[in-house]
Amino acid sequence: MTFADLGLSPELLKAVDSAGYTEPTAIQREAIPPVLMMKDIIGIAQTGTGKTASFVLPMIDILSHGRRRARMPRSLILAPTRELAAQVAENFEKYGKNHDLTLALLIGGVQMGDQVKALDEGVDVLIATPGRLMDLFERGKILLNGCELLVIDEADRMLDMGFIPDIEFICSKLPETRQTMLFSATMPPPIEKLTKKFLNNPKRIEVSRAASTNSDITAFKVKVGTRQKRETLRWLLNHDLVETAIVFANRKTTVREVNQSLRRHGFASGEIHGDMDQTSRNRELERFKAGDINILVASDVAARGLDVKGVSHVFNFDTPWHPDDYVHRIGRTGRAGAKGRAFTFVTSQDAEAIENIEKLTGLSIPVFGQSDVRVELKQAGDASESESGAEPERQRKSRPRKTKSEEIRPDETGTEETKAPRKSTSRSRKAADEGNDRERGPRRAKRGDDEGPTPAGEWNGPMPEFLGVSALS
């Protein structure tokens, strides 16, 4: 089946073709025809299945006929995070380039002035996070009684973030005759209740088992001690053919500390978390997409909706507290038919969390071991050179993917970062990172946690001893 078989207009098909897509995904094949027939739908699909295009494409054709009016958007798309809302806007711009449609993006962290101006001029598509939409509605800057189409995206994430009361309020202000589409990876009881209240005889589409993981992703759990996480992360970055990677942590402070540690060791990394303003978050995402950095350390603000092509690896530096977050985190890799690898660091304190993840997904995640290493480990080599972390120039040349910014640059996110002059001893490097590792307890007498990176493919001997030790036993 091709996109032409779905009943889309020639102008839209041309835009889809120029974007490089020829065959629709399963959710697109099932959802687009009923949307074009103006039916309500419930779409249950895991992340990375092409869900966004399944409602963006038919909406463009539906909205191509009609007239926009000031402060009265013709359609509304609700997204849980700024990043997901921006991603949806990018899809409309890409696929709607042959149509005369205007859109407004209402998200927090940016000035309201331009958003209000766009609403005053009239928009066909309004993409918003619930908080900013409620703010402007209460100020009398927007009217919802002319909205013909409503999309609630990532409904289960809305539930997790406490947005369901806001969504119910917004739905109550919309015309009863509207068309409504709801998409979610899972369908907990509160979301089922929401669909019964606000959708009219919806068509239910489920293209994969709820909470299932992508078969294109090879997942491992890495049993480590808390003090070994950073050394383990650097070892894997150097030895698993990493091209681009997202590293997830549970806390914003951990995101900052891990990024600073990686940068000190010569990795081209950046960070994104909820304490950053929207401009800084957008800048980091653009650097990641452009290849200026190839490692992005993130909190769960980036776990959903972030669509970056070619992410080869996901690392869960912390085991997710909520099992659903595991599915969405690792879903950043293995997208659009590509293969990906996901590593979850598991300490003795994470036994219950990883058990809940395996129960939700119905899969037993294998433990990463010697046979899973993808770069041949060399027994020969200059041991003293590897141990000291010397020769930074050769380390840069051995990086799995050469990026545009090899050198450590001033932090562009607004987070303070100072870089002491590099010294040749491992003791000085350990001391430089001591302040960020206090929660780890006493330092090990052997190879320090924050010694310099070992060149890729030149590890002297087998895997580090700690990767073969069970932290759960």
Coordinates of C-alpha atoms in Angstrom, one line a residue:
M1 CA 0.0 0.0 0.0
T2 CA 1.1 3.5 -0.8
F3 CA 0.1 6.9 0.5
A4 CA -1.9 7.4 -2.7
D5 CA -4.1 4.5 -1.7
L6 CA -5.2 6.4 1.5
G7 CA -7.2 9.1 -0.3
L8 CA -4.8 12.0 0.3
S9 CA -4.7 15.0 -2.1
P10 CA -2.1 15.3 -4.9
E11 CA -0.6 18.3 -3.2
L12 CA -0.1 16.4 0.0
L13 CA 1.2 13.4 -1.7
K14 CA 3.8 15.6 -3.4
A15 CA 5.0 16.9 0.0
V16 CA 5.1 13.4 1.4
D17 CA 7.2 12.2 -1.5
S18 CA 9.6 15.1 -1.2
A19 CA 10.1 14.2 2.5
G20 CA 11.3 10.8 1.4
Y21 CA 8.4 8.6 2.5
T22 CA 6.8 6.1 0.1
E23 CA 4.9 3.6 2.3
P24 CA 2.7 4.4 5.2
T25 CA 3.3 2.7 8.6
A26 CA 0.7 0.5 10.2
I27 CA -0.9 3.3 12.3
Q28 CA -1.0 5.6 9.3
R29 CA -2.7 2.9 7.1
E30 CA -5.4 2.3 9.8
A31 CA -6.0 5.9 11.0
I32 CA -5.8 8.2 7.9
P33 CA -8.9 6.9 6.0
P34 CA -11.3 7.1 9.0
V35 CA -9.9 10.6 9.9
L36 CA -10.7 11.7 6.3
M37 CA -14.2 10.4 6.8
M38 CA -14.5 12.7 9.9
K39 CA -14.8 9.9 12.4
D40 CA -13.5 10.0 16.0
I41 CA -10.6 7.7 16.6
I42 CA -8.6 6.2 19.5
G43 CA -5.1 5.3 18.4
I44 CA -3.0 3.1 20.6
A45 CA 0.6 2.9 19.3
Q46 CA 4.0 2.7 20.8
T47 CA 6.4 5.5 20.2
G48 CA 8.3 5.7 16.8
T49 CA 5.4 4.2 14.8
G50 CA 4.7 7.3 12.7
K51 CA 1.7 8.3 14.9
T52 CA 2.1 12.1 14.4
A53 CA 1.8 11.9 10.6
S54 CA -1.3 9.7 11.0
F55 CA -3.3 12.7 12.2
V56 CA -1.2 15.6 10.6
L57 CA -1.7 14.4 7.0
P58 CA -5.5 14.0 7.0
M59 CA -5.9 17.2 9.0
I60 CA -4.0 19.2 6.3
D61 CA -6.5 18.0 3.6
I62 CA -9.5 18.6 5.9
L63 CA -8.4 22.1 6.8
S64 CA -7.5 23.0 3.2
H65 CA -11.2 24.1 2.8
G66 CA -12.5 26.8 5.1
R67 CA -11.8 30.2 6.4
R68 CA -9.8 31.2 9.5
R69 CA -11.0 33.9 11.9
A70 CA -9.2 36.0 14.5
R71 CA -8.8 34.3 17.9
M72 CA -10.8 31.3 16.8
P73 CA -8.5 28.4 15.8
R74 CA -10.1 25.9 13.5
S75 CA -8.3 22.9 15.0
L76 CA -6.5 22.2 18.3
I77 CA -3.7 19.7 19.1
L78 CA -2.8 19.2 22.7
A79 CA 0.6 17.9 23.6
P80 CA 2.1 17.2 27.0
T81 CA 5.5 18.8 26.5
R82 CA 7.1 21.7 24.6
E83 CA 9.3 19.4 22.6
L84 CA 6.5 17.2 21.4
A85 CA 4.4 20.3 20.5
A86 CA 7.3 21.7 18.5
Q87 CA 7.8 18.3 16.8
V88 CA 4.1 18.3 15.7
A89 CA 4.5 21.9 14.4
E90 CA 7.5 20.8 12.3
N91 CA 5.4 18.0 10.8
F92 CA 2.7 20.5 9.7
E93 CA 5.3 22.8 8.2
K94 CA 6.9 19.9 6.3
Y95 CA 3.8 18.3 4.9
G96 CA 1.7 21.4 4.5
K97 CA 4.1 23.4 2.4
N98 CA 1.8 23.1 -0.6
H99 CA -1.3 24.3 1.3
D100 CA -2.2 27.8 2.5
L101 CA -2.5 26.9 6.2
T102 CA -1.3 28.9 9.2
L103 CA -0.4 27.6 12.6
A104 CA 0.4 28.9 16.1
L105 CA 2.5 27.1 18.7
L106 CA 1.5 27.9 22.3
I107 CA 4.1 26.6 24.7
G108 CA 5.6 27.9 27.9
G109 CA 9.1 29.3 28.3
V110 CA 8.7 31.8 25.5
Q111 CA 7.2 35.3 25.2
M112 CA 3.4 35.5 24.8
G113 CA 3.5 38.5 22.5
D114 CA 4.2 36.7 19.2
Q115 CA 1.7 33.9 20.1
V116 CA -1.1 36.4 20.8
K117 CA -0.3 38.2 17.6
A118 CA -0.6 35.0 15.6
L119 CA -4.0 34.2 17.2
D120 CA -5.3 37.7 16.4
E121 CA -4.5 37.2 12.8
G122 CA -6.3 33.8 12.7
V123 CA -4.9 30.3 12.6
D124 CA -6.0 27.0 11.0
V125 CA -4.0 24.9 13.4
L126 CA -3.3 25.6 17.1
I127 CA -0.7 23.4 18.7
A128 CA -0.4 23.9 22.5
T129 CA 0.6 22.5 25.8
P130 CA -2.4 22.6 28.3
G131 CA -0.8 25.1 30.7
R132 CA -0.1 27.8 28.2
L133 CA -3.5 27.3 26.5
M134 CA -5.3 27.6 29.8
D135 CA -3.4 30.8 30.6
L136 CA -4.3 32.5 27.3
F137 CA -7.9 31.3 27.5
E138 CA -8.3 32.8 31.0
R139 CA -6.9 36.1 29.8
G140 CA -9.5 36.1 27.1
K141 CA -7.0 35.9 24.2
I142 CA -8.5 32.9 22.6
L143 CA -11.9 31.5 21.8
L144 CA -12.5 27.7 21.4
N145 CA -16.1 27.7 20.1
G146 CA -14.9 27.6 16.4
C147 CA -12.7 24.5 16.8
E148 CA -13.7 21.7 14.3
L149 CA -10.9 19.2 15.2
L150 CA -9.3 18.2 18.4
V151 CA -6.3 16.0 18.9
I152 CA -5.1 14.8 22.3
D153 CA -1.6 13.4 21.8
E154 CA 0.3 11.2 24.3
A155 CA -2.8 11.0 26.6
D156 CA -1.1 8.7 29.1
R157 CA 1.7 11.2 29.5
M158 CA -1.0 13.9 30.1
L159 CA -2.3 11.7 32.9
D160 CA 1.2 11.3 34.4
M161 CA 1.7 15.0 34.4
G162 CA -1.6 15.9 36.0
F163 CA -3.2 17.5 32.9
I164 CA -6.4 15.5 32.8
P165 CA -8.5 18.2 34.7
D166 CA -7.2 20.8 32.2
I167 CA -8.1 18.7 29.3
E168 CA -11.6 18.1 30.6
F169 CA -12.1 21.8 31.0
I170 CA -10.8 22.5 27.5
C171 CA -13.1 19.8 26.0
S172 CA -16.1 21.4 27.7
K173 CA -15.4 24.7 25.9
L174 CA -15.3 23.1 22.5
P175 CA -18.2 22.5 20.1
E176 CA -20.0 19.2 20.7
T177 CA -20.0 18.5 17.0
R178 CA -16.2 18.5 16.7
Q179 CA -14.1 15.6 15.5
T180 CA -11.8 14.2 18.2
M181 CA -8.7 12.0 18.0
L182 CA -6.9 10.6 21.0
F183 CA -3.5 8.9 20.9
S184 CA -1.8 7.0 23.7
A185 CA 0.8 4.3 24.1
T186 CA -1.2 2.8 27.0
M187 CA -4.9 3.0 28.0
P188 CA -5.1 3.2 31.8
P189 CA -8.7 3.5 33.3
P190 CA -8.7 7.4 33.6
I191 CA -7.9 7.6 29.8
E192 CA -10.6 5.1 29.0
K193 CA -13.0 7.2 31.1
L194 CA -11.9 10.3 29.2
T195 CA -12.6 8.7 25.8
K196 CA -16.1 7.6 26.9
K197 CA -16.9 11.2 28.0
F198 CA -15.6 13.2 25.1
L199 CA -15.4 10.9 22.0
N200 CA -18.4 10.0 19.9
N201 CA -18.5 6.3 18.7
P202 CA -14.8 6.3 18.1
K203 CA -12.9 3.8 15.9
R204 CA -10.3 2.0 18.0
I205 CA -7.0 1.4 16.3
E206 CA -4.2 -0.6 18.0
V207 CA -1.2 -1.5 16.0
S208 CA 1.0 -3.0 18.7
R209 CA 0.5 -4.4 22.2
A210 CA 0.3 -1.7 24.8
A211 CA 3.7 -1.1 26.5
S212 CA 5.5 -3.4 24.1
T213 CA 9.0 -2.5 23.0
N214 CA 10.2 -2.1 19.4
S215 CA 11.6 -5.3 18.0
D216 CA 14.3 -3.3 16.2
I217 CA 15.8 -2.4 19.6
T218 CA 18.4 -4.7 21.2
A219 CA 18.1 -4.1 25.0
F220 CA 20.4 -5.0 27.8
K221 CA 20.6 -4.4 31.5
V222 CA 24.0 -3.6 32.9
K223 CA 24.5 -4.5 36.5
V224 CA 26.7 -2.0 38.2
G225 CA 27.4 -0.4 41.5
T226 CA 26.4 3.3 42.0
R227 CA 30.0 4.4 42.0
Q228 CA 30.7 2.6 38.7
K229 CA 28.0 4.3 36.6
R230 CA 30.1 7.0 34.9
E231 CA 33.0 4.7 34.2
T232 CA 30.6 2.2 32.7
L233 CA 29.0 4.8 30.6
R234 CA 32.3 6.0 29.1
W235 CA 33.4 2.5 28.5
L236 CA 30.3 1.6 26.5
L237 CA 30.4 4.9 24.6
N238 CA 33.9 3.9 23.5
H239 CA 33.2 0.3 22.8
D240 CA 29.8 -0.2 21.3
L241 CA 30.0 1.6 18.0
V242 CA 28.0 4.6 19.3
E243 CA 27.1 7.2 16.6
T244 CA 24.6 9.3 18.4
A245 CA 23.2 8.6 21.9
I246 CA 20.7 9.9 24.4
V247 CA 21.5 9.3 28.1
F248 CA 18.6 9.5 30.4
A249 CA 18.7 10.3 34.1
N250 CA 15.9 10.5 36.7
R251 CA 17.0 13.8 38.2
K252 CA 17.9 17.2 36.7
T253 CA 21.0 17.5 38.9
T254 CA 22.2 14.1 37.7
V255 CA 21.7 15.3 34.1
R256 CA 23.9 18.3 34.7
E257 CA 26.6 16.3 36.5
V258 CA 26.8 13.5 33.9
N259 CA 27.0 16.1 31.0
Q260 CA 29.8 18.0 32.8
S261 CA 31.7 14.7 33.4
L262 CA 31.4 13.6 29.8
R263 CA 32.6 17.0 28.5
R264 CA 35.6 16.9 30.9
H265 CA 36.6 13.6 29.3
G266 CA 36.4 14.9 25.8
F267 CA 33.0 13.7 24.7
A268 CA 30.9 16.1 22.5
S269 CA 27.8 16.1 24.8
G270 CA 25.0 18.5 25.7
E271 CA 22.0 18.5 28.1
I272 CA 18.3 19.1 28.2
H273 CA 16.1 19.3 31.3
G274 CA 13.2 21.1 32.8
D275 CA 15.2 23.9 34.5
M276 CA 16.4 25.2 31.2
D277 CA 14.4 27.9 29.4
Q278 CA 12.8 27.0 26.1
T279 CA 15.4 28.9 24.0
S280 CA 18.3 26.9 25.6
R281 CA 16.5 23.6 25.2
N282 CA 15.8 24.3 21.5
R283 CA 19.4 25.3 21.0
E284 CA 20.7 22.0 22.5
L285 CA 18.3 20.0 20.4
E286 CA 19.4 21.8 17.3
R287 CA 23.1 21.1 18.1
F288 CA 22.2 17.5 18.6
K289 CA 20.3 17.2 15.3
A290 CA 23.0 19.1 13.4
G291 CA 25.8 16.8 14.7
D292 CA 27.6 19.5 16.7
I293 CA 27.2 17.1 19.6
N294 CA 26.5 13.4 19.4
I295 CA 25.5 12.7 23.0
L296 CA 22.5 14.3 24.6
V297 CA 22.0 13.9 28.4
A298 CA 18.3 14.3 29.2
S299 CA 15.7 14.1 31.9
D300 CA 12.3 12.6 31.0
V301 CA 11.3 15.9 29.5
A302 CA 12.8 14.5 26.3
A303 CA 11.6 11.0 26.6
R304 CA 8.4 11.5 24.7
G305 CA 8.0 13.1 21.3
L306 CA 11.6 13.7 20.6
D307 CA 12.2 12.5 17.0
V308 CA 15.8 12.6 16.0
K309 CA 16.9 10.5 13.0
G310 CA 19.8 8.1 13.5
V311 CA 20.0 7.8 17.3
S312 CA 22.0 4.6 17.5
H313 CA 21.9 4.2 21.3
V314 CA 19.9 5.0 24.4
F315 CA 21.5 4.7 27.9
N316 CA 19.3 4.7 31.0
F317 CA 21.9 6.0 33.4
D318 CA 19.2 5.6 36.0
T319 CA 16.7 2.8 35.9
P320 CA 13.3 4.6 35.3
W321 CA 11.1 4.9 38.3
H322 CA 8.0 4.3 36.2
P323 CA 7.9 1.2 33.8
D324 CA 6.1 3.2 31.1
D325 CA 9.0 5.6 31.0
Y326 CA 11.3 2.8 30.0
V327 CA 9.3 2.1 26.8
H328 CA 9.3 5.7 25.8
R329 CA 13.0 6.3 26.6
I330 CA 14.3 3.4 24.6
G331 CA 11.9 4.3 21.8
R332 CA 14.2 7.2 20.9
T333 CA 16.3 4.6 19.0
G334 CA 15.3 2.0 16.5
R335 CA 13.0 4.3 14.7
A336 CA 11.6 4.1 11.2
G337 CA 13.0 0.6 10.6
A338 CA 16.5 1.4 11.9
K339 CA 18.3 -0.8 14.4
G340 CA 19.1 0.5 17.9
R341 CA 20.7 -0.5 21.2
A342 CA 19.5 0.3 24.7
F343 CA 21.4 -0.1 28.0
T344 CA 19.8 0.2 31.4
F345 CA 22.1 0.6 34.4
V346 CA 20.8 -1.5 37.3
T347 CA 22.1 -1.2 40.9
S348 CA 21.0 -3.3 43.9
Q349 CA 18.5 -0.6 44.7
D350 CA 16.8 -1.0 41.3
A351 CA 15.7 -4.6 41.6
E352 CA 12.0 -3.8 42.0
A353 CA 12.0 -1.2 39.3
I354 CA 13.6 -3.4 36.7
E355 CA 11.2 -6.3 37.7
N356 CA 8.3 -4.0 37.1
I357 CA 9.7 -3.0 33.7
E358 CA 10.0 -6.6 32.6
K359 CA 6.5 -7.4 33.9
L360 CA 5.1 -4.5 31.9
T361 CA 6.9 -5.4 28.6
G362 CA 6.5 -9.1 29.1
L363 CA 10.2 -9.6 28.3
S364 CA 13.2 -10.6 30.3
I365 CA 16.0 -8.1 29.6
P366 CA 19.3 -9.9 29.1
V367 CA 22.3 -9.0 31.2
F368 CA 25.1 -7.4 29.1
G369 CA 28.2 -9.6 29.0
Q370 CA 31.5 -10.2 27.3
S371 CA 29.8 -11.8 24.3
D372 CA 27.7 -8.7 23.7
V373 CA 30.7 -6.3 23.1
R374 CA 30.7 -5.2 19.5
V375 CA 34.2 -3.8 19.3
E376 CA 37.0 -6.4 19.4
L377 CA 39.0 -5.8 22.6
K378 CA 42.8 -5.8 22.1
Q379 CA 44.9 -7.6 24.7
A380 CA 48.0 -5.8 23.3
G381 CA 48.7 -2.1 23.7
D382 CA 50.4 0.4 25.8
A383 CA 48.9 -0.2 29.3
S384 CA 50.5 2.8 30.9
E385 CA 49.1 5.1 28.2
S386 CA 45.6 3.6 28.5
E387 CA 45.7 3.8 32.3
S388 CA 46.7 7.4 32.4
G389 CA 44.3 8.5 29.8
A390 CA 47.1 10.3 27.9
E391 CA 47.2 11.4 24.3
P392 CA 44.0 13.3 24.0
E393 CA 44.6 13.8 20.2
R394 CA 44.4 10.1 19.5
Q395 CA 41.4 9.8 21.8
R396 CA 39.6 12.3 19.6
K397 CA 40.5 10.5 16.4
S398 CA 39.2 7.2 17.8
R399 CA 35.8 8.6 18.7
P400 CA 33.1 6.5 17.1
R401 CA 31.6 9.5 15.3
K402 CA 33.5 12.6 14.4
T403 CA 31.5 15.7 15.3
K404 CA 31.7 19.3 14.3
S405 CA 32.8 20.4 17.8
E406 CA 35.7 18.2 18.9
E407 CA 36.8 20.7 21.5
I408 CA 35.0 21.4 24.8
R409 CA 33.2 24.7 24.3
P410 CA 31.6 27.0 26.9
D411 CA 28.3 25.7 28.1
E412 CA 25.6 27.2 25.9
T413 CA 22.7 26.2 28.0
G414 CA 23.3 28.7 30.7
T415 CA 24.7 26.2 33.2
E416 CA 28.0 27.4 34.7
E417 CA 30.9 25.2 33.8
T418 CA 34.6 25.8 34.6
K419 CA 37.4 23.7 33.1
A420 CA 40.6 23.4 35.0
P421 CA 43.8 23.0 33.0
R422 CA 44.3 19.4 32.0
K423 CA 47.0 17.6 34.0
S424 CA 48.7 14.4 33.1
T425 CA 48.0 12.4 36.3
S426 CA 44.8 10.4 36.9
R427 CA 44.8 11.7 40.5
S428 CA 44.2 15.3 39.3
R429 CA 41.4 14.2 37.1
K430 CA 39.8 12.3 39.9
A431 CA 40.0 15.3 42.2
A432 CA 38.4 17.6 39.5
D433 CA 35.3 15.5 39.5
E434 CA 35.2 14.8 43.3
G435 CA 32.6 17.5 43.9
N436 CA 30.1 15.8 41.7
D437 CA 30.6 12.3 43.1
R438 CA 30.0 12.8 46.8
E439 CA 27.0 10.6 46.8
R440 CA 29.1 7.7 45.7
G441 CA 30.9 7.2 49.0
P442 CA 34.6 6.3 49.3
R443 CA 36.6 6.2 46.1
R444 CA 38.0 2.9 44.8
A445 CA 41.7 2.3 45.1
K446 CA 41.9 1.0 41.6
R447 CA 41.1 2.8 38.4
G448 CA 39.2 6.0 39.4
D449 CA 35.6 6.7 38.3
D450 CA 36.6 9.9 36.4
E451 CA 39.9 9.0 34.8
G452 CA 40.4 9.9 31.2
P453 CA 38.6 7.9 28.5
T454 CA 40.2 4.9 27.0
P455 CA 40.5 5.1 23.2
A456 CA 37.8 3.1 21.4
G457 CA 38.8 -0.5 20.6
E458 CA 42.0 -0.3 22.6
W459 CA 40.9 -1.6 26.0
N460 CA 43.8 -3.5 27.5
G461 CA 42.2 -6.9 28.3
P462 CA 38.6 -8.0 28.8
M463 CA 35.7 -6.0 29.9
P464 CA 36.1 -4.0 33.1
E465 CA 35.8 -6.3 36.1
F466 CA 32.7 -4.5 37.4
L467 CA 30.7 -5.3 34.3
G468 CA 30.9 -9.0 35.1
V469 CA 29.8 -8.6 38.7
S470 CA 26.1 -8.9 39.5
A471 CA 24.9 -5.8 41.4
L472 CA 21.6 -7.5 42.2
S473 CA 23.1 -10.6 43.9

